[in-house]
PDB file of C-alpha atoms in Angstrom:
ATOM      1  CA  UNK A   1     -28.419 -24.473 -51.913  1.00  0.00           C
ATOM      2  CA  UNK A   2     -27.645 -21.007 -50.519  1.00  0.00           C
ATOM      3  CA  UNK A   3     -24.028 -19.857 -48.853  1.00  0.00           C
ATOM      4  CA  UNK A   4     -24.130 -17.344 -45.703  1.00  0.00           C
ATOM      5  CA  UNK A   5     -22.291 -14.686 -47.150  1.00  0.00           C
ATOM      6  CA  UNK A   6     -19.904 -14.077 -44.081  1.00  0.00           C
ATOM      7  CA  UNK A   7     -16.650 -12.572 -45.120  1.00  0.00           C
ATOM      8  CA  UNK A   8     -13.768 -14.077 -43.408  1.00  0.00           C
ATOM      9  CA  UNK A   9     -11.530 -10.851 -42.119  1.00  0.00           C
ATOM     10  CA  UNK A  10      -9.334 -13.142 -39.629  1.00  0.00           C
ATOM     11  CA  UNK A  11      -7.096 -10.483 -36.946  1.00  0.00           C
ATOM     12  CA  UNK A  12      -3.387 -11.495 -37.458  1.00  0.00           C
ATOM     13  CA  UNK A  13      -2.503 -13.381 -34.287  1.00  0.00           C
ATOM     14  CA  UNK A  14      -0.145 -11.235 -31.932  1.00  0.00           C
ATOM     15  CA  UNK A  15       3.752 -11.912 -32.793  1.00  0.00           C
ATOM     16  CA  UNK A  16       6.426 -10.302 -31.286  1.00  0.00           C
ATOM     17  CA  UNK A  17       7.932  -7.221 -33.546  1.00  0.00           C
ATOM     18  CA  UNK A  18       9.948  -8.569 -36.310  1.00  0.00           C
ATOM     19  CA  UNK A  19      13.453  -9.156 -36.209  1.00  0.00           C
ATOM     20  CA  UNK A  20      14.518  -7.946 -39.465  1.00  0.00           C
ATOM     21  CA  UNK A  21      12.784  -4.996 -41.784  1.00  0.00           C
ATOM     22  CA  UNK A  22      13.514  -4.479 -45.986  1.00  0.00           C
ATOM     23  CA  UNK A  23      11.620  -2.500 -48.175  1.00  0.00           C
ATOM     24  CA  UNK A  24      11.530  -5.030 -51.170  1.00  0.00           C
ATOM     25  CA  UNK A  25      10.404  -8.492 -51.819  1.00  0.00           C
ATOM     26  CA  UNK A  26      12.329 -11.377 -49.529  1.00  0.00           C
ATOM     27  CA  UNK A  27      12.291 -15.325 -50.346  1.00  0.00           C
ATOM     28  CA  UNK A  28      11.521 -18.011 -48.076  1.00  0.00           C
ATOM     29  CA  UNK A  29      12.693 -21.356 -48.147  1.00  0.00           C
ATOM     30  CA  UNK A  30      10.478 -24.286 -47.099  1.00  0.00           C
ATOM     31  CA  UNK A  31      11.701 -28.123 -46.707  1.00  0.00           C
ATOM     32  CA  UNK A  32       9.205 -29.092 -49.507  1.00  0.00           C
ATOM     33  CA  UNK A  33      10.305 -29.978 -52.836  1.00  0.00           C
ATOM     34  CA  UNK A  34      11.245 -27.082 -54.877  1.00  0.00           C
ATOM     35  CA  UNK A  35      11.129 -26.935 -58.474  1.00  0.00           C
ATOM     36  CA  UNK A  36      14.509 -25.174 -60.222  1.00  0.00           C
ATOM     37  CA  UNK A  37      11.562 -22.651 -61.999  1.00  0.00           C
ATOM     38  CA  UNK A  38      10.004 -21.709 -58.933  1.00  0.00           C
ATOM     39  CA  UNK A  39      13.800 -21.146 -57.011  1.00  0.00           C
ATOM     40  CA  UNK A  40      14.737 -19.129 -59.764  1.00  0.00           C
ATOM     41  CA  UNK A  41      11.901 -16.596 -59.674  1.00  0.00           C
ATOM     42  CA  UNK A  42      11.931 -16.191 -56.299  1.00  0.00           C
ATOM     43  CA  UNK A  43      15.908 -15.679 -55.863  1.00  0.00           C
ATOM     44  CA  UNK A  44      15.950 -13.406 -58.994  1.00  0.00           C
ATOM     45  CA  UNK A  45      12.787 -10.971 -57.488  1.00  0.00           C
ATOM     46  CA  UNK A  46      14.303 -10.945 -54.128  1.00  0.00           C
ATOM     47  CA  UNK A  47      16.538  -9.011 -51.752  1.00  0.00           C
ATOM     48  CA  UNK A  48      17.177 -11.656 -48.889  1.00  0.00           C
ATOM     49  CA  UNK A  49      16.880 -15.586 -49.119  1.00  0.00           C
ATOM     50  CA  UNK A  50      15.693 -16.613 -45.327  1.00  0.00           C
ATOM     51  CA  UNK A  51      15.071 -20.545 -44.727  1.00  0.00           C
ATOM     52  CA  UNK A  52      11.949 -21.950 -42.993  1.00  0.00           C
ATOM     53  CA  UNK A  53      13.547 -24.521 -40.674  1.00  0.00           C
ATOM     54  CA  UNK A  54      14.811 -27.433 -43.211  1.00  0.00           C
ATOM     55  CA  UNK A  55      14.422 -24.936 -45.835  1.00  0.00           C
ATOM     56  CA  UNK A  56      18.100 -24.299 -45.142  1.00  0.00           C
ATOM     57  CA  UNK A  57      19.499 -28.055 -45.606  1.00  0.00           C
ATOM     58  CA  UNK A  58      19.511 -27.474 -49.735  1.00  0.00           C
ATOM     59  CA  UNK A  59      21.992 -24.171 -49.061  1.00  0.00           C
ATOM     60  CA  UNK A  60      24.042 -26.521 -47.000  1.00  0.00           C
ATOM     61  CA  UNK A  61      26.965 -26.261 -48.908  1.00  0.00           C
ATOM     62  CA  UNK A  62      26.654 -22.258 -49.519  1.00  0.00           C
ATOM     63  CA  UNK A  63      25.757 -21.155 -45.675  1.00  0.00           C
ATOM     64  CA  UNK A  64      26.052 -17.435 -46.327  1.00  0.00           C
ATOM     65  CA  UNK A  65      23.852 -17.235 -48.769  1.00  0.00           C
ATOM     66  CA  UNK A  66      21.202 -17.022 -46.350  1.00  0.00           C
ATOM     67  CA  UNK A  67      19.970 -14.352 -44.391  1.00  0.00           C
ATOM     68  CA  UNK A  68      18.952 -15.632 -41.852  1.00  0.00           C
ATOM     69  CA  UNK A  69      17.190 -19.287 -40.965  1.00  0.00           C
ATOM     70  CA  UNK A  70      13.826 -19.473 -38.705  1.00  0.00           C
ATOM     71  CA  UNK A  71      12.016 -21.811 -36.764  1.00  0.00           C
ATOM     72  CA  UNK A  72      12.143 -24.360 -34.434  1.00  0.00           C
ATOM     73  CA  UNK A  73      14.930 -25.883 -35.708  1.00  0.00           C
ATOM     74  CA  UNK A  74      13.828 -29.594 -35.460  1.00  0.00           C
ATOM     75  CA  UNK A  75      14.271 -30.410 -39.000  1.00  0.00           C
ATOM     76  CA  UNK A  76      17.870 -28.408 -39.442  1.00  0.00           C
ATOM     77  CA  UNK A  77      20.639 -30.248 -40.344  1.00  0.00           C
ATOM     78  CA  UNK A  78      23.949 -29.896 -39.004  1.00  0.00           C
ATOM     79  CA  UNK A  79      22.884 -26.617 -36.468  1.00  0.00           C
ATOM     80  CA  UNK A  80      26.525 -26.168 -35.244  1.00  0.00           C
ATOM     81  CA  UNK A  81      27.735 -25.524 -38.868  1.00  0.00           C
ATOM     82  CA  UNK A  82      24.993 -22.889 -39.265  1.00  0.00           C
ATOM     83  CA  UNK A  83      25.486 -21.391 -36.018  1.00  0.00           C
ATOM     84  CA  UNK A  84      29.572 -20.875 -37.165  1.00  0.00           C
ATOM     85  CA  UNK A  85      28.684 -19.774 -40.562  1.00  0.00           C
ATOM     86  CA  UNK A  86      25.367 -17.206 -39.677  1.00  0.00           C
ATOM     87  CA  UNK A  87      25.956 -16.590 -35.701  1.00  0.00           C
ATOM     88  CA  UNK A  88      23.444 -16.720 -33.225  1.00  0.00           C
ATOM     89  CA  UNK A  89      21.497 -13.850 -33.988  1.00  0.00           C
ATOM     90  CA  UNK A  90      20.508 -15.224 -37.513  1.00  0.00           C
ATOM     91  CA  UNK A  91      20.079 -18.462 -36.688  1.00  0.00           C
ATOM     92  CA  UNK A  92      16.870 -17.747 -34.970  1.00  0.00           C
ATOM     93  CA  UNK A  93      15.451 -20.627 -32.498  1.00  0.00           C
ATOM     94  CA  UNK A  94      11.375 -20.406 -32.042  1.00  0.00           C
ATOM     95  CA  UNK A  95      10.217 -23.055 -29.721  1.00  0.00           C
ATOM     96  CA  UNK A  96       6.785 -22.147 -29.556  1.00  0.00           C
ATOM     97  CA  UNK A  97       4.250 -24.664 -31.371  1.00  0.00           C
ATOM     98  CA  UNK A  98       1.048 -22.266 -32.212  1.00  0.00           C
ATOM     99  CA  UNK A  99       2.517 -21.869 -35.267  1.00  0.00           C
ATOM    100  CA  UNK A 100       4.391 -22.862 -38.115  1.00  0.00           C
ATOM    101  CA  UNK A 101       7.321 -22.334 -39.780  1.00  0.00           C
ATOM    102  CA  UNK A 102       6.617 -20.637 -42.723  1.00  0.00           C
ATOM    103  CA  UNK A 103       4.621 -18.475 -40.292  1.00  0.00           C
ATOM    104  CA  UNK A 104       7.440 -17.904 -37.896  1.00  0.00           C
ATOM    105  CA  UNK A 105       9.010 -16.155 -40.658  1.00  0.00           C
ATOM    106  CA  UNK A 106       5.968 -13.604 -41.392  1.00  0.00           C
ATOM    107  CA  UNK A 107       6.347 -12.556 -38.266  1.00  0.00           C
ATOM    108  CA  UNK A 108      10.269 -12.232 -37.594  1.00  0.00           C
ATOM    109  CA  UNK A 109      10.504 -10.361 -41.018  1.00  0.00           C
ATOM    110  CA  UNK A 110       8.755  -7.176 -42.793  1.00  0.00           C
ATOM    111  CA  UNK A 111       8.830  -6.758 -46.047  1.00  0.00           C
ATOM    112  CA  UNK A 112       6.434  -5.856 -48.947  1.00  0.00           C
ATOM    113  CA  UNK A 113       6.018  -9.316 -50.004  1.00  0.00           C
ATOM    114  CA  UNK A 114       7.431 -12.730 -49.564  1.00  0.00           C
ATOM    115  CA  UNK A 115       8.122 -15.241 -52.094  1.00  0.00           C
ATOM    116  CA  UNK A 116       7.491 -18.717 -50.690  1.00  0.00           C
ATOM    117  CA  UNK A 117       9.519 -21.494 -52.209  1.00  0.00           C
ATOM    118  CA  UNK A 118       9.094 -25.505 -51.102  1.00  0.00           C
ATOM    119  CA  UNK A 119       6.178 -25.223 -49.104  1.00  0.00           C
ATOM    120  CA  UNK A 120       3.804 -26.739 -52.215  1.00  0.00           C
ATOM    121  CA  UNK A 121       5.594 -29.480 -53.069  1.00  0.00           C
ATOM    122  CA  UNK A 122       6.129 -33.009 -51.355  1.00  0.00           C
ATOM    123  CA  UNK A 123       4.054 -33.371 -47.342  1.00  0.00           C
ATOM    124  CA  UNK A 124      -0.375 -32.493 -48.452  1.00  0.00           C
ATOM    125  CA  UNK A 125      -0.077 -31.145 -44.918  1.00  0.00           C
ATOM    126  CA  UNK A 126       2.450 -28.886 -45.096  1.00  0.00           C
ATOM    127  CA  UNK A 127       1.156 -27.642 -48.228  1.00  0.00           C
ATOM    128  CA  UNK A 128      -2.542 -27.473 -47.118  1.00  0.00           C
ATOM    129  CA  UNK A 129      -0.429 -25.559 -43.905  1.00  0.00           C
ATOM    130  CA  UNK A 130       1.186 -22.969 -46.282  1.00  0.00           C
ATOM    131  CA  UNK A 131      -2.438 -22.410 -48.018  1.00  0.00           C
ATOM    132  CA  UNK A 132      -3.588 -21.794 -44.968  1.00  0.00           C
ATOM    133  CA  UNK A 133      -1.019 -19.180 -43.625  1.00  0.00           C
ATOM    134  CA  UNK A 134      -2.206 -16.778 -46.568  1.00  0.00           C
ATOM    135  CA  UNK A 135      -5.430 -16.572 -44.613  1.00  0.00           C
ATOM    136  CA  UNK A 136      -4.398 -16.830 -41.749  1.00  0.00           C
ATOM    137  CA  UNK A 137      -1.721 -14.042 -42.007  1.00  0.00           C
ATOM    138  CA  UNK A 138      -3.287 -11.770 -44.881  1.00  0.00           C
ATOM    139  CA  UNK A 139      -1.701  -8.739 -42.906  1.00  0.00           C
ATOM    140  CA  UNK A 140       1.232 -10.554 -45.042  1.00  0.00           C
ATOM    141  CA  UNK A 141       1.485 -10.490 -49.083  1.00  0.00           C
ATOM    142  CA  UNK A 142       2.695 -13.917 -49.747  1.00  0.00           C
ATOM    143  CA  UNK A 143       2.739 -15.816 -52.891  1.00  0.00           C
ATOM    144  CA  UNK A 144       4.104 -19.236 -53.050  1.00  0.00           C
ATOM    145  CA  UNK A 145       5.389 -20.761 -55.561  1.00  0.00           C
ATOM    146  CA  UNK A 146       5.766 -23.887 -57.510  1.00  0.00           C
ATOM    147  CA  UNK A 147       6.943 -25.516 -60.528  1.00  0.00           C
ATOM    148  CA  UNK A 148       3.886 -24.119 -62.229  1.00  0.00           C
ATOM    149  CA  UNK A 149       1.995 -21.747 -60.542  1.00  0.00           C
ATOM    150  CA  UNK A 150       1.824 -18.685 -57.840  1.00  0.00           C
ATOM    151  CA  UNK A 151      -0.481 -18.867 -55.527  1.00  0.00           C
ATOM    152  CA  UNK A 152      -1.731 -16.348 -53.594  1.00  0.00           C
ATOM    153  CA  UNK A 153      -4.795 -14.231 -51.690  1.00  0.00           C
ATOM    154  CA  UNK A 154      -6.625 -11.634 -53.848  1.00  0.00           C
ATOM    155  CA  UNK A 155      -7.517  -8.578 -52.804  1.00  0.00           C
ATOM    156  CA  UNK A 156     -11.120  -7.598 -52.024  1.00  0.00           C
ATOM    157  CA  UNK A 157     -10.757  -5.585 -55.092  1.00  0.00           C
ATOM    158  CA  UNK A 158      -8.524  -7.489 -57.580  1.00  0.00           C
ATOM    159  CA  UNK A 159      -7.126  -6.424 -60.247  1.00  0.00           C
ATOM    160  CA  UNK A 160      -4.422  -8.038 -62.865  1.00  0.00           C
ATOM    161  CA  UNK A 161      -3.385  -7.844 -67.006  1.00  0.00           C
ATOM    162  CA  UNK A 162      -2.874 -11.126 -68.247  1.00  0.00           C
ATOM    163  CA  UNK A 163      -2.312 -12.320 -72.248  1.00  0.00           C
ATOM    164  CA  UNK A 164      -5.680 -14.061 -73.743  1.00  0.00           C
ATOM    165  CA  UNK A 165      -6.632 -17.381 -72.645  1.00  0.00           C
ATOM    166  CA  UNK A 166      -3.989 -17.206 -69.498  1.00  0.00           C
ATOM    167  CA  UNK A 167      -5.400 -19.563 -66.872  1.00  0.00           C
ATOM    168  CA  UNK A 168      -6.991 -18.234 -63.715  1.00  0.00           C
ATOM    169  CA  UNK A 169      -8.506 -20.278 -60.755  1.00  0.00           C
ATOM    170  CA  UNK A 170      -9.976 -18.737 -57.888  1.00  0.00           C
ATOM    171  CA  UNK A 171     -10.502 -20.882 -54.641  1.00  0.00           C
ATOM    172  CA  UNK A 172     -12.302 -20.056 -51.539  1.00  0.00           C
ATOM    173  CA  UNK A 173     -10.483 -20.809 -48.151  1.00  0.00           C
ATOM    174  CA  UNK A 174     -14.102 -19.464 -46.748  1.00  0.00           C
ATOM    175  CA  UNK A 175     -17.785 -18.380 -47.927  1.00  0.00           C
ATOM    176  CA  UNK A 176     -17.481 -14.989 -50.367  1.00  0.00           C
ATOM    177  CA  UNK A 177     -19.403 -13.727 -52.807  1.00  0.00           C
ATOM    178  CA  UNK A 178     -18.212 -12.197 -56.133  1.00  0.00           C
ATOM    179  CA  UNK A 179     -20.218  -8.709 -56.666  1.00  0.00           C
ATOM    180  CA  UNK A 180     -18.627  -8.612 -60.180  1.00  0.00           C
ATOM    181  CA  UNK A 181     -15.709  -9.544 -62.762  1.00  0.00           C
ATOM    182  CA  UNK A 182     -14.489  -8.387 -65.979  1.00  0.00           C
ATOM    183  CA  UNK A 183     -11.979 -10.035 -68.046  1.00  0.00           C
ATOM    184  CA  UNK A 184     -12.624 -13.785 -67.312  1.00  0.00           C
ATOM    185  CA  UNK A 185     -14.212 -16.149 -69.930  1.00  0.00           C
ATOM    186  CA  UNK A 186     -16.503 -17.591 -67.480  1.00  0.00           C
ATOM    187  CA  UNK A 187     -18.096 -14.416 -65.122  1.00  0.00           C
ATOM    188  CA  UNK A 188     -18.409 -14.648 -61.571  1.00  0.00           C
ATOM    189  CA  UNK A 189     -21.126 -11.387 -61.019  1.00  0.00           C
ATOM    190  CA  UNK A 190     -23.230 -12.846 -58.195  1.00  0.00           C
ATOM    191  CA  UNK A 191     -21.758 -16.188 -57.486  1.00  0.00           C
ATOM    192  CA  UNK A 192     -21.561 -17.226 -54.135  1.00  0.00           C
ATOM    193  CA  UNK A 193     -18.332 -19.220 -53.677  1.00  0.00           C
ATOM    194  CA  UNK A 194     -18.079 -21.921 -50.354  1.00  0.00           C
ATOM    195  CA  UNK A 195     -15.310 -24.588 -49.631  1.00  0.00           C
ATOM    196  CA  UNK A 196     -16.999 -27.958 -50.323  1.00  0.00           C
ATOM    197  CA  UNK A 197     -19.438 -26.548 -52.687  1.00  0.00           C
ATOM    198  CA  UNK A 198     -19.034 -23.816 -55.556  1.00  0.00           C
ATOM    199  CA  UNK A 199     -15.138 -22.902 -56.551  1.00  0.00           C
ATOM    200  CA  UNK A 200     -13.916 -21.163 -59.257  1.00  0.00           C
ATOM    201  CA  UNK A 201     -10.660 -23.435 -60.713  1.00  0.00           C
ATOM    202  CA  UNK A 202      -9.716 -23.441 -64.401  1.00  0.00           C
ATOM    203  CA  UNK A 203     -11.728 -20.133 -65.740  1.00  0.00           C
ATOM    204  CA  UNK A 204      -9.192 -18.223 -68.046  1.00  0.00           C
ATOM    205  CA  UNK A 205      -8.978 -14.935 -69.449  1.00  0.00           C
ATOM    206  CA  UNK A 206     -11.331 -13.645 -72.492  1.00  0.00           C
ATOM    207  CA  UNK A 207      -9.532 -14.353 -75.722  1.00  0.00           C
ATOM    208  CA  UNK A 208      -8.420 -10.505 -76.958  1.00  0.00           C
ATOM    209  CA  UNK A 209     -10.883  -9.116 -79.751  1.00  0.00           C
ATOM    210  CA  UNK A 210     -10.211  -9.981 -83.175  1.00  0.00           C
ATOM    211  CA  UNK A 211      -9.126  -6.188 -83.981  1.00  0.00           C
ATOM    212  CA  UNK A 212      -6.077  -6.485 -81.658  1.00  0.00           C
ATOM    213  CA  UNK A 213      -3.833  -9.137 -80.044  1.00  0.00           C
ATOM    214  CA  UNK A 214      -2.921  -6.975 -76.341  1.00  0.00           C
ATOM    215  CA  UNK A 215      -3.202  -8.089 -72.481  1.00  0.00           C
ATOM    216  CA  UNK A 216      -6.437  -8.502 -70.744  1.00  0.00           C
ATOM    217  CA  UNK A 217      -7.335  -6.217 -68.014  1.00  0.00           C
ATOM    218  CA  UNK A 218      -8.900  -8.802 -65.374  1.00  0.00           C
ATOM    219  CA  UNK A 219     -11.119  -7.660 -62.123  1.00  0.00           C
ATOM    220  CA  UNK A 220     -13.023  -9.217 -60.084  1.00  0.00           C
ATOM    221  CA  UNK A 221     -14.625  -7.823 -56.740  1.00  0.00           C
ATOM    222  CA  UNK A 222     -15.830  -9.905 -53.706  1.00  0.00           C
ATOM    223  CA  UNK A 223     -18.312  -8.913 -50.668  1.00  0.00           C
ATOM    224  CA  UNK A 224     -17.174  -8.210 -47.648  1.00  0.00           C
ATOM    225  CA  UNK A 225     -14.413  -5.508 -45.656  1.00  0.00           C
ATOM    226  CA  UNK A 226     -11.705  -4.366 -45.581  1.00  0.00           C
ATOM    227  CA  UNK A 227      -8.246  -4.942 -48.127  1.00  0.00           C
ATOM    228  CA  UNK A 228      -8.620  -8.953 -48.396  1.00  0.00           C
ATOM    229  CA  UNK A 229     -10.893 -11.521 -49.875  1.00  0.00           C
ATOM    230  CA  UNK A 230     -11.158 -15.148 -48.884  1.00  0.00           C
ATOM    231  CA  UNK A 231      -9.911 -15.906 -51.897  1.00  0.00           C
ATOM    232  CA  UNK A 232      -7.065 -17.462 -53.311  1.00  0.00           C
ATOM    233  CA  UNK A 233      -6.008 -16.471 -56.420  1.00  0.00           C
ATOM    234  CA  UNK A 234      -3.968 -19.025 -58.433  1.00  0.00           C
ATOM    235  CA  UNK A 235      -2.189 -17.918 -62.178  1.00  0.00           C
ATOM    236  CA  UNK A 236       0.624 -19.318 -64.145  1.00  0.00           C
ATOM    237  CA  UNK A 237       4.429 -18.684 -62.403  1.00  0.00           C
ATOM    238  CA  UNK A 238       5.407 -17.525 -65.667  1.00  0.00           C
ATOM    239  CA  UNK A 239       3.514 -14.325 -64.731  1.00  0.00           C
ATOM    240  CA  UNK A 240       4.318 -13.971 -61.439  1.00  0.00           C
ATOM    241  CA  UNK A 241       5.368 -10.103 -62.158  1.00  0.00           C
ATOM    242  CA  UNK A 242       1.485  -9.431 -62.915  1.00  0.00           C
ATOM    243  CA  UNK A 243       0.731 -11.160 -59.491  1.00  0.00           C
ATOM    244  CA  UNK A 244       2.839  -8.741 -57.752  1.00  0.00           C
ATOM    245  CA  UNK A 245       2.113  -5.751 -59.179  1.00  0.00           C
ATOM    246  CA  UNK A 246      -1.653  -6.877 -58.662  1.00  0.00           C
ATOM    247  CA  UNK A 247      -0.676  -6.877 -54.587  1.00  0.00           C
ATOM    248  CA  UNK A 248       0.504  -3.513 -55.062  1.00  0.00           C
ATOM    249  CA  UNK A 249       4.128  -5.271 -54.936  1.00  0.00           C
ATOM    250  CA  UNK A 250       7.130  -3.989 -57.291  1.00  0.00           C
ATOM    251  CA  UNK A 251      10.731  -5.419 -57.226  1.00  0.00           C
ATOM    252  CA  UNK A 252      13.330  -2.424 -55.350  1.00  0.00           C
ATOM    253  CA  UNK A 253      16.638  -2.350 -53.987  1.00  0.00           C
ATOM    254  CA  UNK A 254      16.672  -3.724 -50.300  1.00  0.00           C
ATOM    255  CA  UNK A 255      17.678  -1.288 -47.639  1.00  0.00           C
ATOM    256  CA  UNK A 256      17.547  -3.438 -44.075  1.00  0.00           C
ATOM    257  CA  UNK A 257      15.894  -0.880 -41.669  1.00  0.00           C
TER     258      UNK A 257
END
């Protein structure tokens, strides 16, 4: 069986301009189950905590902790306390239904990457929902995050250092074909990778040469335009720093434009 080898370069929908602007990594809250591992590396990486809707219920009893909470507001509890405790400006009400929101969030803030907490865990289709976002708004670099792994889109041209034998699945959200790879214990060179058919879950990293015991440089390149595959990467949380600095992403002070 052959794949049409169609890169998938989806155009961001149009969004109004966003609301807030940092220049480092920002967490967002889902109301999915979050694991305590996943909270902690997003909180400790970020700049600004922002809740998704009923992502804000679990900081009910620390209001200000948020920056600001997004959506449309029909899972929020107790609105009048977090109107008191944020005002009206960061409590910010989205009606509109052609999106959701964990996307609502993309577009209300910039920043150089966003750390997505509670949107794997609990609902299949809020989590298939999330998954789909990273497509769907790849002018974004989010990762999400759960109790065991960060997930996010690779680049066209991806590259990563990982220790020997460090699991690495990739998953197609559309047709792609891998041109080449280095690094991985199972190569992809050629492989034409489809939803439905062909994926790439459970390869790992080479084990490191008998002569030495360091990282493993990791690439792999897939057809197509632009800065974005179809592809979504998936590694252990534990290395979540490698994930960012393969987006291009490094932790920095915030400074709110």
């Amino acid at each position: 069986m052959t794949f049409t080898e169609t890169q998938a370069t989806p155009v961001a929908p149009a969004a109004p301009e966003p609301r807030w602007r940092f220049d480092a990594p920002v967490a967002l809250f889902g109301g999915g189950e979050a694991a305590p591992e996943a909270l902690l590396a997003a909180t400790a990486r970020s700049v600004a905590l922002i809740a998704a809707d009923g992502g804000a219920n679990r900081f009910a009893l620390d209001k200000q902790r948020l920056a600001a909470v997004i959506g449309d507001l029909d899972s929020l509890e107790d609105q009048a306390g977090w109107r008191d405790a944020l005002g009206a400006e960061r409590l910010l009400h989205l009606a509109e239904q052609d999106s959701t929101d964990l996307e609502k969030c993309l577009y209300s803030v910039a920043a150089p990457a966003y750390l997505g907490v509670g949107f794997l865990g609990g609902r299949a289709d809020h989590a298939l929902a999330a998954i789909n976002a990273l497509l769907k708004r790849s002018d974004r670099r989010l990762v999400l995050l759960s109790a065991e792994d960060a997930v996010f889109l690779a680049p066209r041209a991806w590259r990563i250092t990982l220790p020997p034998r460090t699991r690495v699945s990739l998953v197609p959200l559309a047709p792609s074909r891998a041109l080449r790879s280095a690094g991985l214990r199972w190569p992809l060179d050629g492989l034409s990778l489809a939803p439905g058919a062909q994926i790439g879950t459970s390869n790992e990293t080479r084990a490191a040469p008998q002569d030495r015991a360091g990282a493993i440089d990791v690439e792999a390149t897939f057809a197509g335009d632009g800065l974005w595959s179809s592809v979504v990467a998936i590694i252990p949380l534990e290395h979540l720093e490698a994930a960012l600095s393969s987006l291009g992403v490094s932790a920095q002070s915030a400074r709110p434009a």
